[in-house]
Coordinates of C-alpha atoms in Angstrom, one line a residue:
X1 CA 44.4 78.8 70.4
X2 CA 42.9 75.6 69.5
X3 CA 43.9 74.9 66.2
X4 CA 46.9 72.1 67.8
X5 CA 43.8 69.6 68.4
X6 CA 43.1 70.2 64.4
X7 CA 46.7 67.9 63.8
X8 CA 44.5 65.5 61.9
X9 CA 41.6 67.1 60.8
X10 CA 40.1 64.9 58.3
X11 CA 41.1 61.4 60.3
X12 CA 43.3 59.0 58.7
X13 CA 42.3 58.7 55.3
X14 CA 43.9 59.4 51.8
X15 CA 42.8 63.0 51.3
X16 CA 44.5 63.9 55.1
X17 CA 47.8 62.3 54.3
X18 CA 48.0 63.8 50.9
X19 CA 47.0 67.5 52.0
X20 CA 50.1 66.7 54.8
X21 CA 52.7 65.7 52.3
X22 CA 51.5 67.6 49.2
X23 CA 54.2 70.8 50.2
X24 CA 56.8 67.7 50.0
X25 CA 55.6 66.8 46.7
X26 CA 55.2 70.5 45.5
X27 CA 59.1 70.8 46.3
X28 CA 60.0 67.7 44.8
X29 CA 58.3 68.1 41.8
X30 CA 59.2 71.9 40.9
X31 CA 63.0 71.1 42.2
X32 CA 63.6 68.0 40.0
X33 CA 60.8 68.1 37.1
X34 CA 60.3 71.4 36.4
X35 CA 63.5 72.5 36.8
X36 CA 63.2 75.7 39.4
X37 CA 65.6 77.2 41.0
X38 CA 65.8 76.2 44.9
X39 CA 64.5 79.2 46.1
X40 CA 61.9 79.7 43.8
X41 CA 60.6 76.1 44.9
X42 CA 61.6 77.2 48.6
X43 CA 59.0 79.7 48.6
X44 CA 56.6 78.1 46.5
X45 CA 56.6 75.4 49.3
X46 CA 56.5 77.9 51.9
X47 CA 53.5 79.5 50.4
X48 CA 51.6 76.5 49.6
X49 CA 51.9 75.7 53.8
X50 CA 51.0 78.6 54.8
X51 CA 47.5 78.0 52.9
X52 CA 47.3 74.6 54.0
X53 CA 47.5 75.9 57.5
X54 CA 45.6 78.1 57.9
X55 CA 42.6 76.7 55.7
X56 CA 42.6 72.7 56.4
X57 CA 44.4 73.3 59.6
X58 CA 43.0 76.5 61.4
X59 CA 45.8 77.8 62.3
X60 CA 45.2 81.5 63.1
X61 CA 46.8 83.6 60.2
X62 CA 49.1 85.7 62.5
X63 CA 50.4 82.4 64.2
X64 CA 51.1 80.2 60.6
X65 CA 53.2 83.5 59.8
X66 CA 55.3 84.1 63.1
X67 CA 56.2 80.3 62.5
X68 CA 57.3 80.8 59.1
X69 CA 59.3 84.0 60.0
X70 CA 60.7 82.1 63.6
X71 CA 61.6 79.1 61.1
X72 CA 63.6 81.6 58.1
X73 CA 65.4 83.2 61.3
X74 CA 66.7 80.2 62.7
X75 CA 67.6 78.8 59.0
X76 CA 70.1 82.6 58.8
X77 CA 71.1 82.1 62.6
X78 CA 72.3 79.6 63.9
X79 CA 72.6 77.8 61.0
X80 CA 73.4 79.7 57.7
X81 CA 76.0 81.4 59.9
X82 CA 77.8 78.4 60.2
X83 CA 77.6 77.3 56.7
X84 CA 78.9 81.0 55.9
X85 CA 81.6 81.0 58.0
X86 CA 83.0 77.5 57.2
X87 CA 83.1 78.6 53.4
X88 CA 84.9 82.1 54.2
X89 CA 87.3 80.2 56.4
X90 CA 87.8 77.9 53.0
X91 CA 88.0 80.7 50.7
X92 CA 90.9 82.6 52.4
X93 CA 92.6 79.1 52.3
X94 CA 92.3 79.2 48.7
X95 CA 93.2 83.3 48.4
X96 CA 96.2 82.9 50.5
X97 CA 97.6 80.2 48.1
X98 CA 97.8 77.4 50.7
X99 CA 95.2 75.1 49.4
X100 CA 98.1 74.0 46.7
X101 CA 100.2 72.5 49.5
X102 CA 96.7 70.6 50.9
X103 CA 96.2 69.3 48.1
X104 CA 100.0 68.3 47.9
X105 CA 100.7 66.8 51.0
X106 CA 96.7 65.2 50.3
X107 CA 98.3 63.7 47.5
X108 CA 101.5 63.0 48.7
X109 CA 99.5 60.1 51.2
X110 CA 98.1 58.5 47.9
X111 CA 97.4 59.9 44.4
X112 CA 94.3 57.3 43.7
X113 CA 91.5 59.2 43.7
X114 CA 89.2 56.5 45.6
X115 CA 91.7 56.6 48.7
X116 CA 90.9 60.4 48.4
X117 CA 87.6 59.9 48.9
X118 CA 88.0 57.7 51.8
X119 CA 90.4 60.1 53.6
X120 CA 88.7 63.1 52.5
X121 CA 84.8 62.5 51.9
X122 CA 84.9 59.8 54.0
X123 CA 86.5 59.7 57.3
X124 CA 87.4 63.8 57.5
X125 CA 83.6 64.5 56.6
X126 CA 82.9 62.2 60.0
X127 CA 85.1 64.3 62.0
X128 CA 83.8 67.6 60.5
X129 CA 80.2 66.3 61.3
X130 CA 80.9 65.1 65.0
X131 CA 82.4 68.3 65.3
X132 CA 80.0 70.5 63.9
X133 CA 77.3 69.2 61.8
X134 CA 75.1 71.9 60.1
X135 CA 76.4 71.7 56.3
X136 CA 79.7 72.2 57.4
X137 CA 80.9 68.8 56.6
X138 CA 79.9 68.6 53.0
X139 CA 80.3 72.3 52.7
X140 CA 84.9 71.5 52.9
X141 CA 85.1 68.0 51.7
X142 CA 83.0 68.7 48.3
X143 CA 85.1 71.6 47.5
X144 CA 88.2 69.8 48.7
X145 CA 87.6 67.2 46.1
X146 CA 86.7 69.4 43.3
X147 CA 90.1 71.1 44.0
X148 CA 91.6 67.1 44.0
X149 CA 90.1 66.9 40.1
X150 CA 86.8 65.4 40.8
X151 CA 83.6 67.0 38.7
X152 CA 81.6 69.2 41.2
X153 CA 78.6 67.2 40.9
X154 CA 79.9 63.9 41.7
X155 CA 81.7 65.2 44.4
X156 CA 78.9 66.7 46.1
X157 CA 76.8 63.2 45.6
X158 CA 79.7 61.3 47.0
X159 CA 79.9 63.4 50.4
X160 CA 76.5 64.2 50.7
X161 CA 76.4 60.2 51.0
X162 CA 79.2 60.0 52.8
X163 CA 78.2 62.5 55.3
X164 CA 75.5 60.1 56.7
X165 CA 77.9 57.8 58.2
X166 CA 78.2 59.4 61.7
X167 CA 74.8 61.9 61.8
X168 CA 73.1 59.7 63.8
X169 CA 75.2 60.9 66.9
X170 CA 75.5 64.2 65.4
X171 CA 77.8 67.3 66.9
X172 CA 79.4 66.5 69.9
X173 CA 76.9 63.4 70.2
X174 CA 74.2 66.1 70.2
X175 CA 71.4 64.5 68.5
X176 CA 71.0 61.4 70.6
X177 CA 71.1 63.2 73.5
X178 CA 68.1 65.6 72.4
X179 CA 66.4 62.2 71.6
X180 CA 67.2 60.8 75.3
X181 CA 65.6 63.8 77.0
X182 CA 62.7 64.4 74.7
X183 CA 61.6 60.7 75.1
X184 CA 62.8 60.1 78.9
X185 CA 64.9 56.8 77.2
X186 CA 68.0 56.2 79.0
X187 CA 70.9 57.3 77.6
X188 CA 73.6 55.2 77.9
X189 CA 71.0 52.4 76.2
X190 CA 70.1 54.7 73.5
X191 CA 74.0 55.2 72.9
X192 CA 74.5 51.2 72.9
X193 CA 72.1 50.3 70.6
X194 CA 73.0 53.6 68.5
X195 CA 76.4 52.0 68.5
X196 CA 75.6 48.6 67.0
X197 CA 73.4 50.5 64.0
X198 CA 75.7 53.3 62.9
X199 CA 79.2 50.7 62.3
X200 CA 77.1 48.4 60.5
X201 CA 75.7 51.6 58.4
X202 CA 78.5 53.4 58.1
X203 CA 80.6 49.9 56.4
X204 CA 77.3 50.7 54.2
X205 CA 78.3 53.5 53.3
X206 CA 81.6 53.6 52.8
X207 CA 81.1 50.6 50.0
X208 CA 78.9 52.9 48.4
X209 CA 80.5 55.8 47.4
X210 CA 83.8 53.8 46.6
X211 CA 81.3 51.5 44.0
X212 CA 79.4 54.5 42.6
X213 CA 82.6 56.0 42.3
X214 CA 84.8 52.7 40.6
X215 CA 82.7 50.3 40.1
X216 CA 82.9 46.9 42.0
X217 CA 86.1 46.1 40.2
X218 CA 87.3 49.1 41.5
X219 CA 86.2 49.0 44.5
X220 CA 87.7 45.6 44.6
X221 CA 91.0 46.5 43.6
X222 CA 91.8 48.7 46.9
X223 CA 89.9 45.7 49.3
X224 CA 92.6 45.5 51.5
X225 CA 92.4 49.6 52.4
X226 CA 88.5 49.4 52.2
X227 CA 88.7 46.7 55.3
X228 CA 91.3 48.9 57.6
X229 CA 89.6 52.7 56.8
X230 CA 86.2 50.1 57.8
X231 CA 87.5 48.0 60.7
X232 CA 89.3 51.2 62.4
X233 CA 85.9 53.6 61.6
X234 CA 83.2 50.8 62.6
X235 CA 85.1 49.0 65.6
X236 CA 86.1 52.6 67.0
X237 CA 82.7 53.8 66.9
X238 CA 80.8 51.2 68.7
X239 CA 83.9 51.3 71.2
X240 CA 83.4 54.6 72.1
X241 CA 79.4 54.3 71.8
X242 CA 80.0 51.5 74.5
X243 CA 81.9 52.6 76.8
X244 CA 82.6 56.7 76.5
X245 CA 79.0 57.9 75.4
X246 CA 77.1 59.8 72.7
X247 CA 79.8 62.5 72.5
X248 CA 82.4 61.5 71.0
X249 CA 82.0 58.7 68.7
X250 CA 81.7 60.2 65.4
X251 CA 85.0 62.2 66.5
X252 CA 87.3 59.4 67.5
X253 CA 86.0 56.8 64.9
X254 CA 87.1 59.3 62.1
X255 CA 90.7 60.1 63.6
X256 CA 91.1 56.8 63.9
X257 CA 90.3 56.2 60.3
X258 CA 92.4 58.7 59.0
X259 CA 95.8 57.6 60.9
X260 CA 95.2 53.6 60.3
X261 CA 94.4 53.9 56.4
X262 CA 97.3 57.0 56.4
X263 CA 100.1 54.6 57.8
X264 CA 98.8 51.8 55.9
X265 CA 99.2 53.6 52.5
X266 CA 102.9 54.0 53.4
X267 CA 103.5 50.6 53.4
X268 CA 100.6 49.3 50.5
X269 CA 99.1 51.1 47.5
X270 CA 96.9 50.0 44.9
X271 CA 98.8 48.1 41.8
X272 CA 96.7 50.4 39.1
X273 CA 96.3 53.9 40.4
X274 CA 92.5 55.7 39.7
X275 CA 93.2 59.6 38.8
X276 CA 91.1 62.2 37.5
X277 CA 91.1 64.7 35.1
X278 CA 91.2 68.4 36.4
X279 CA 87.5 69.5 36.3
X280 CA 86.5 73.0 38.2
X281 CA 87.7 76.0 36.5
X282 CA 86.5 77.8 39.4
X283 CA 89.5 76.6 41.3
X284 CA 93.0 77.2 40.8
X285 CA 94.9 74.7 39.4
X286 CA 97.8 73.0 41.3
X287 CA 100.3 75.5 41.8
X288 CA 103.8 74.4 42.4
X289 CA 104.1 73.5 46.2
X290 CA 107.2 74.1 48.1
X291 CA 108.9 70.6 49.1
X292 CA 106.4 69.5 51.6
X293 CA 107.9 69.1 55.3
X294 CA 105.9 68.8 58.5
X295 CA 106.5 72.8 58.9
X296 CA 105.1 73.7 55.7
X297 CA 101.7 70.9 55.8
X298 CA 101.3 72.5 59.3
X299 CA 101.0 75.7 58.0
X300 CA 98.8 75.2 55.3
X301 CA 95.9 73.3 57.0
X302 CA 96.6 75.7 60.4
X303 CA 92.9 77.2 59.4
X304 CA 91.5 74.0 59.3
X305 CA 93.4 72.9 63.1
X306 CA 91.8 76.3 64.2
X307 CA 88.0 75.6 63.0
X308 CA 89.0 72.4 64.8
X309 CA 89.9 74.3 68.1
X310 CA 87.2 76.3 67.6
X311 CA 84.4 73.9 67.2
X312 CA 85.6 72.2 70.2
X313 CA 86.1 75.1 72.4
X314 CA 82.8 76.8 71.9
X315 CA 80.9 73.1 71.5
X316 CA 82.4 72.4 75.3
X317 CA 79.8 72.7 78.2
X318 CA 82.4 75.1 80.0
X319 CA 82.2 77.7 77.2
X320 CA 78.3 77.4 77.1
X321 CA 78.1 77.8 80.8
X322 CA 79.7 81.2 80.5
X323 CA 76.3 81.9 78.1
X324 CA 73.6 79.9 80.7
X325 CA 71.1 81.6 82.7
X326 CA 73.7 82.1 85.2
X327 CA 76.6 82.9 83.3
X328 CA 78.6 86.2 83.3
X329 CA 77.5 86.8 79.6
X330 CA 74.1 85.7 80.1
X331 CA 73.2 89.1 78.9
X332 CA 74.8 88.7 75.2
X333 CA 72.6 86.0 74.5
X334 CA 68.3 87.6 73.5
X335 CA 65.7 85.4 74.1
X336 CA 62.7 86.5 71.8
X337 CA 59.5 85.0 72.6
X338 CA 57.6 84.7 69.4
X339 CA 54.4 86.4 68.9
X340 CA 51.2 84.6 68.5
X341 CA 53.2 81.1 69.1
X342 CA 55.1 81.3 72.1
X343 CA 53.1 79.4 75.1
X344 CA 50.7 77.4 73.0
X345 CA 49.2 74.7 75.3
X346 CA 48.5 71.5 73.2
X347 CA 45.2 70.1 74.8
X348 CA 45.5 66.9 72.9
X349 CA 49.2 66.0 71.4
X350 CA 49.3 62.6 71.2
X351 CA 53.0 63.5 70.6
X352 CA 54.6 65.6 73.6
X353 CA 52.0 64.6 75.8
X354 CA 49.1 66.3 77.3
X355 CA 48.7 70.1 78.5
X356 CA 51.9 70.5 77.5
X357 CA 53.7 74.1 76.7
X358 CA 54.9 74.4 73.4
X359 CA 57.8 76.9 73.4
X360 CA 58.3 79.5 70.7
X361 CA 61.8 81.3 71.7
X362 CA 64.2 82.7 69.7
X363 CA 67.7 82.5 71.1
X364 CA 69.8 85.0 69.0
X365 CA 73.4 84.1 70.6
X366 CA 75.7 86.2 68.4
X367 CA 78.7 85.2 70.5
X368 CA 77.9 81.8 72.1
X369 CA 76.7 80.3 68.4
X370 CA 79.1 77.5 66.4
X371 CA 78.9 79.9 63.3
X372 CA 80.2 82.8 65.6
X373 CA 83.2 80.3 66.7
X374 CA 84.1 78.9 63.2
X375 CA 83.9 83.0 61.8
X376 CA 86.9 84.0 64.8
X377 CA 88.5 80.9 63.3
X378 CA 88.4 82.5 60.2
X379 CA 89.5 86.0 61.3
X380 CA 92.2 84.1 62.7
X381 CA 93.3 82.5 59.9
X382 CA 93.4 85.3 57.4
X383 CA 96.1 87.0 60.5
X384 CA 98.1 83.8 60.8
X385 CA 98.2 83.5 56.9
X386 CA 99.1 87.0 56.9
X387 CA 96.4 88.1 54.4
X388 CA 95.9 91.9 53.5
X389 CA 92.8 93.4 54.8
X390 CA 91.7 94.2 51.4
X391 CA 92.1 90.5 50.5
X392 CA 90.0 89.4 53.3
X393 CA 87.5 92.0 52.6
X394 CA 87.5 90.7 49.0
X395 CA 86.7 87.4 50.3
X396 CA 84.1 88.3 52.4
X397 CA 82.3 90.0 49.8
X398 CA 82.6 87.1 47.9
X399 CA 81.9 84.6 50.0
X400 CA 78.4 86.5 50.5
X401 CA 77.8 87.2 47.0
X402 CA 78.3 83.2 46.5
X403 CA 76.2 82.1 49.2
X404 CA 73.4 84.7 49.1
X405 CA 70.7 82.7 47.1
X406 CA 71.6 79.5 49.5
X407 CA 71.2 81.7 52.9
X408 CA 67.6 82.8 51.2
X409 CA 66.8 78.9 50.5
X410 CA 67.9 78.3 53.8
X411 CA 65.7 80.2 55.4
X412 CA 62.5 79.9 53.6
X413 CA 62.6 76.3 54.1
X414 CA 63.6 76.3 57.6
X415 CA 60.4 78.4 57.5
X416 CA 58.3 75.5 55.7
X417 CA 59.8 72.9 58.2
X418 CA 58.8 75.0 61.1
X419 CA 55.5 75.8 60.2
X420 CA 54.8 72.3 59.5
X421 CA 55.5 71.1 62.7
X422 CA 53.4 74.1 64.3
X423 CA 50.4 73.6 62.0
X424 CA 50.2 69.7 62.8
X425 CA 51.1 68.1 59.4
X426 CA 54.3 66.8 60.3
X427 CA 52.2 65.2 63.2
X428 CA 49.5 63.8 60.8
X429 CA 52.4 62.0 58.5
X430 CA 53.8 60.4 62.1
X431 CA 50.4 59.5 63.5
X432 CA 49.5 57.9 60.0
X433 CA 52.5 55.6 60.0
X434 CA 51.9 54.9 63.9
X435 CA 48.6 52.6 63.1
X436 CA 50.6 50.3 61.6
X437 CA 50.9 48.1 64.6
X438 CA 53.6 45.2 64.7
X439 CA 54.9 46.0 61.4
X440 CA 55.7 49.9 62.9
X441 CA 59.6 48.8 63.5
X442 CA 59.5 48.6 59.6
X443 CA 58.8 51.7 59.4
X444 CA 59.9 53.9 61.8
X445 CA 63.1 54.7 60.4
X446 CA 61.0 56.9 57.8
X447 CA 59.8 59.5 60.5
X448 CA 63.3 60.1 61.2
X449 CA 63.7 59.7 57.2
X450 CA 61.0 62.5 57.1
X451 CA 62.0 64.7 59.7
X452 CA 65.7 65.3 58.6
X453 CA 64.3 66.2 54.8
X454 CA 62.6 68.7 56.5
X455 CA 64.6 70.4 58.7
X456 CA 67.9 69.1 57.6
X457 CA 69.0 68.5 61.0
X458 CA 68.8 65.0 62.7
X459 CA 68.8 66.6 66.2
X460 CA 65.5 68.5 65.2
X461 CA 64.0 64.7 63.5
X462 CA 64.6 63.8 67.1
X463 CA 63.2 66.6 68.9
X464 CA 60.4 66.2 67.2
X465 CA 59.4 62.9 66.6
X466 CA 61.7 60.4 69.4
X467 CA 58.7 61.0 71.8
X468 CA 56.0 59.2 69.3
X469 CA 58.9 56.6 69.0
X470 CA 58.9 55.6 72.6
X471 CA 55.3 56.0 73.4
X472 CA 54.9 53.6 70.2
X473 CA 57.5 51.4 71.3
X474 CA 55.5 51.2 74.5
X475 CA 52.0 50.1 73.0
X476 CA 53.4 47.6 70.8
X477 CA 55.9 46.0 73.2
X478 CA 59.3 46.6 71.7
X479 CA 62.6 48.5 73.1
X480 CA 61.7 52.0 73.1
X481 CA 65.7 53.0 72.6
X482 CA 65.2 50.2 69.4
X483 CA 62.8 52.8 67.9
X484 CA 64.0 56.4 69.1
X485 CA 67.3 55.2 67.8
X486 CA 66.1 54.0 64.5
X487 CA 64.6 57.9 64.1
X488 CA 68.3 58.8 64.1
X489 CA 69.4 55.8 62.1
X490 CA 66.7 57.0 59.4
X491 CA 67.6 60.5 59.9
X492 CA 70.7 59.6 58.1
X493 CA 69.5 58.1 55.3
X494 CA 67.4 61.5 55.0
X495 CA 69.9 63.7 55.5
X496 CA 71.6 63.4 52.1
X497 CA 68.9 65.1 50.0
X498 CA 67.7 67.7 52.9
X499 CA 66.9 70.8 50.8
X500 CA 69.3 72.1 53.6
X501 CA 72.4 70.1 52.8
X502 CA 71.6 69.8 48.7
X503 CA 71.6 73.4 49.1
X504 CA 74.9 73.6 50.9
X505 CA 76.8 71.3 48.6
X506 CA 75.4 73.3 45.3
X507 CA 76.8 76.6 46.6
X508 CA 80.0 74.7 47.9
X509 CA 81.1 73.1 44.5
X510 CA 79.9 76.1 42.2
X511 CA 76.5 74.6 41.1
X512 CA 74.1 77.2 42.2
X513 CA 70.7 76.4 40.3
X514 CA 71.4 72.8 39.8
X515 CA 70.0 71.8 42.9
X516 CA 67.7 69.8 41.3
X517 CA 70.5 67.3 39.6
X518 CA 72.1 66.9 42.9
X519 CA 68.5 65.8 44.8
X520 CA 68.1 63.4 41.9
X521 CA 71.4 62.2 42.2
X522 CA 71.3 61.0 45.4
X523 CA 67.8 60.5 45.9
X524 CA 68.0 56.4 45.5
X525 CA 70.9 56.4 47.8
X526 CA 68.8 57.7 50.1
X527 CA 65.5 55.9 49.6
X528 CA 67.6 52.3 49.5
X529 CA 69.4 53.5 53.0
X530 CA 65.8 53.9 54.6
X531 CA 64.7 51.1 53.8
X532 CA 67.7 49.0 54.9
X533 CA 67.3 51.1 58.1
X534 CA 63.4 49.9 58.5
X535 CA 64.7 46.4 57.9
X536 CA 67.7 46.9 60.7
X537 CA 64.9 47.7 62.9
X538 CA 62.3 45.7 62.2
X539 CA 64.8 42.8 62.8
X540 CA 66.4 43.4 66.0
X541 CA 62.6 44.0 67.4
X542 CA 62.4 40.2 66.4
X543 CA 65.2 39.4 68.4

């Protein structure tokens, strides 16, 4: 198979770069302008690649396919599974009637709805992420808001932004360490540096959603909570990043967060409180709590301590060990070698490297997988809440029914992202942006910018593009762990209008076909975070 040497067939010149991001555009266009519905402009996009591919790229017809149906299986397992679960698990919270006390004793910390936000969108959304990642955050805090009074489409804006806080380090520092073994960069630098961008861009971002959200004069007015939920989050992450490592971060910066600005409220609340009016329908209104007492809060967010216990439990190396090669249930996890992909030898990828194997496997881990974890949670839940088994088959069925257009859209562009990296356009967009020489650090941020968009994951941005960052890095004389880190840092920026995670927050919130007015909602957020995150970059290569 020789079409990998065709990853810029027409050299570096306006009609190459434009056939490479014209499925971008296609998306774009039909998701915000024309109004589609995500998974019509899901598989319009898909579509269109696959004709790109195989026409201007040469990818054998058989091979552009079995990446487009190896991409839409990975978009339903690992990771629709997990967004599926988390939204059952949050749905029996609602059925069993316990999601009036989380709102209670939610309330009952501070009833101003920017505080909320902080607690909630903010600082829980980080620990959600470091936890899990995959949609999951924004997927609980968006809906958890909605049920707090704020309109659905605002509250999926706000988290979506608020979500990029900690993705950088990503699930159980998972993303940075992908990018340290993919680009040979050490890791305890790449963690260091990581830990001097990520504070600085998550104070970013916390001032954002509280200004979009108040104004300045808002945002003003609750100053003194603003600077302990930022000094707590920001000097606990780049502690940890320091002198723990990539793990745990995104984890401890956000409990820290959450007690400092929780015991602080006690003592100090804002002198004019910001509430909002009671917008979903969807939702049930606040029912009439039982006097709150530790025994009672306990028991209402016990499914929400278990999808804690369980992210950590199967995210822990022991538990995956018992799933390795060597493991005694090495046999419940199927490695699939894909058809007409699997052991493609690039003979010139200026990108992994020379003769080197690129590996089409599908692992379908059933067991092993987060979703699989976070769905026991659930199970577990629904006993401990002591729901019927009618009621949780009711929810189950809903659930589905609720999700089932965002599982499709999932998948199909899981299946674009994938085919584009296998076809070479993803590679001629990096190479393009590589010729820029000593300005690159400026830019650089944007393949990572470019990669999460795609694939919605910034552990896959990584995988995929932290190799051209260091070998860059390299030919223009600047800290290689300076540029693989920026991918991350830009990967955050990115990850707010991933088709993936607009897609998520829709179905979350009960906006299903307005997918479109979320993406152009938070579009500028996004586009002014990447470029703050090329100038980061391009000013500590300076240094």
């Amino acid at each position: 198979m020789t079409w990998l040497q065709n990853y810029n067939p027409l050299g570096f010149f306006p009609a190459s770069i434009l056939l490479a991001v014209l499925p971008i555009l296609f998306f774009v266009v039909t998701l915000i302008v024309l109004r589609w519905r995500i998974q019509a402009a899901s598989a319009g996009t898909l579509l269109l690649s696959l004709v790109l591919a195989v026409t201007v790229y040469e990818m054998p017809l058989f091979s552009a396919l079995a990446a487009a149906i190896y991409g839409f299986c990975y978009g339903l397992w690992p990771i629709a599974g997990i967004i599926f679960s988390v939204v059952f698990l949050y749905r029996l919270t609602i059925k069993s009637g316990q999601f009036g006390v989380i709102r209670a004793s939610i309330a009952s910390i501070t009833p101003d709805a920017r505080l909320q936000l902080i607690l909630i969108g903010f600082a829980f959304s980080a620990f959600l992420e470091g936890a899990a990642g995959y949609g999951a955050p924004v997927a609980i805090t968006a809906a958890l808001l909605v049920g707090l009074g704020f309109d659905p489409i605002r509250a999926a804006m706000l988290c979506l932004v608020a979500n990029t806080a900690p993705v950088a380090f990503g699930a159980m520092g998972t993303s940075i360490t992908v990018a340290s073994q993919v680009s040979q960069v050490e890791l305890t630098a790449l963690t260091r540096v990581a830990g001097i961008q990520l504070p600085l861009f998550s104070l970013l971002t916390l001032l954002w959603i509280i200004v979009t959200l108040s104004g300045w004069r808002g945002a003003f007015a609750i100053l003194p909570a603003l600077l302990v939920a930022g000094a707590s989050f920001a000097g606990t992450m780049m502690a940890t990043a320091f002198w723990i490592g990539p793990q745990l971060p995104a984890i401890t910066s956000s409990i820290a967060c959450m007690l400092a600005l929780t015991i602080f409220l006690r003592y100090w609340q804002p002198a004019q409180v910001m509430r909002l009016r009671e917008h979903a329908p969807i939702y049930p209104k606040m029912i009439d709590a039982p006097k709150l007492n530790f025994g009672t809060v306990l028991y209402a967010w016990l499914p929400f301590i278990l999808l804690t216990a369980a992210v950590v439990l199967w995210g822990s190396k022991t538990f995956q060990s018992l799933f390795g090669e060597t493991g005694i249930f090495a046999d419940a996890v199927l490695l699939i070698e894909v058809p007409f992909l699997h052991g493609v030898i690039y003979k010139t990828a200026p990108i992994v490297g020379e003769n080197t194997l690129y590996p089409a496997i599908y692992h379908l881990d059933l067991l092993s997988a987060m979703g699989a974890g976070i769905f026991a949670a659930a199970l577990l839940s629904a006993i401990c809440l002591r729901l019927p088994l009618r009621s949780v088959a009711e929810v189950f069925v809903g659930t589905f029914h609720g999700l089932k257009w965002t599982i499709l859209s999932i998948g199909l562009i899981l299946g674009f992202a994938t085919l584009s990296n296998y076809s070479g356009m993803s590679a001629t967009l990096a190479l393009f942006l590589a010729q820029s020489g000593s300005v690159y650090p400026l830019l650089a941020p944007l393949l990572g910018w470019f990669g999460v968009f795609l694939t919605g994951s910034d552990t896959s941005s990584n995988a995929l593009f932290a190799p051209l960052q260091a070998m860059v890095a390299d030919q223009i004389g600047v800290s290689d762990a300076l540029l693989v880190a920026g991918n991350s840092l830009g990967g955050a920026a990115g990850k707010m209008i991933s088709p993936q995670s607009i897609s998520v927050a829709c179905a979350a919130v009960g906006l299903l076909g307005r997918e479109g007015d979320l993406l152009k909602a938070t579009l500028k957020a996004s586009a002014i975070f990447a470029v703050i995150s090329g100038v980061v970059i391009f000013a500590q290569a300076l240094i």
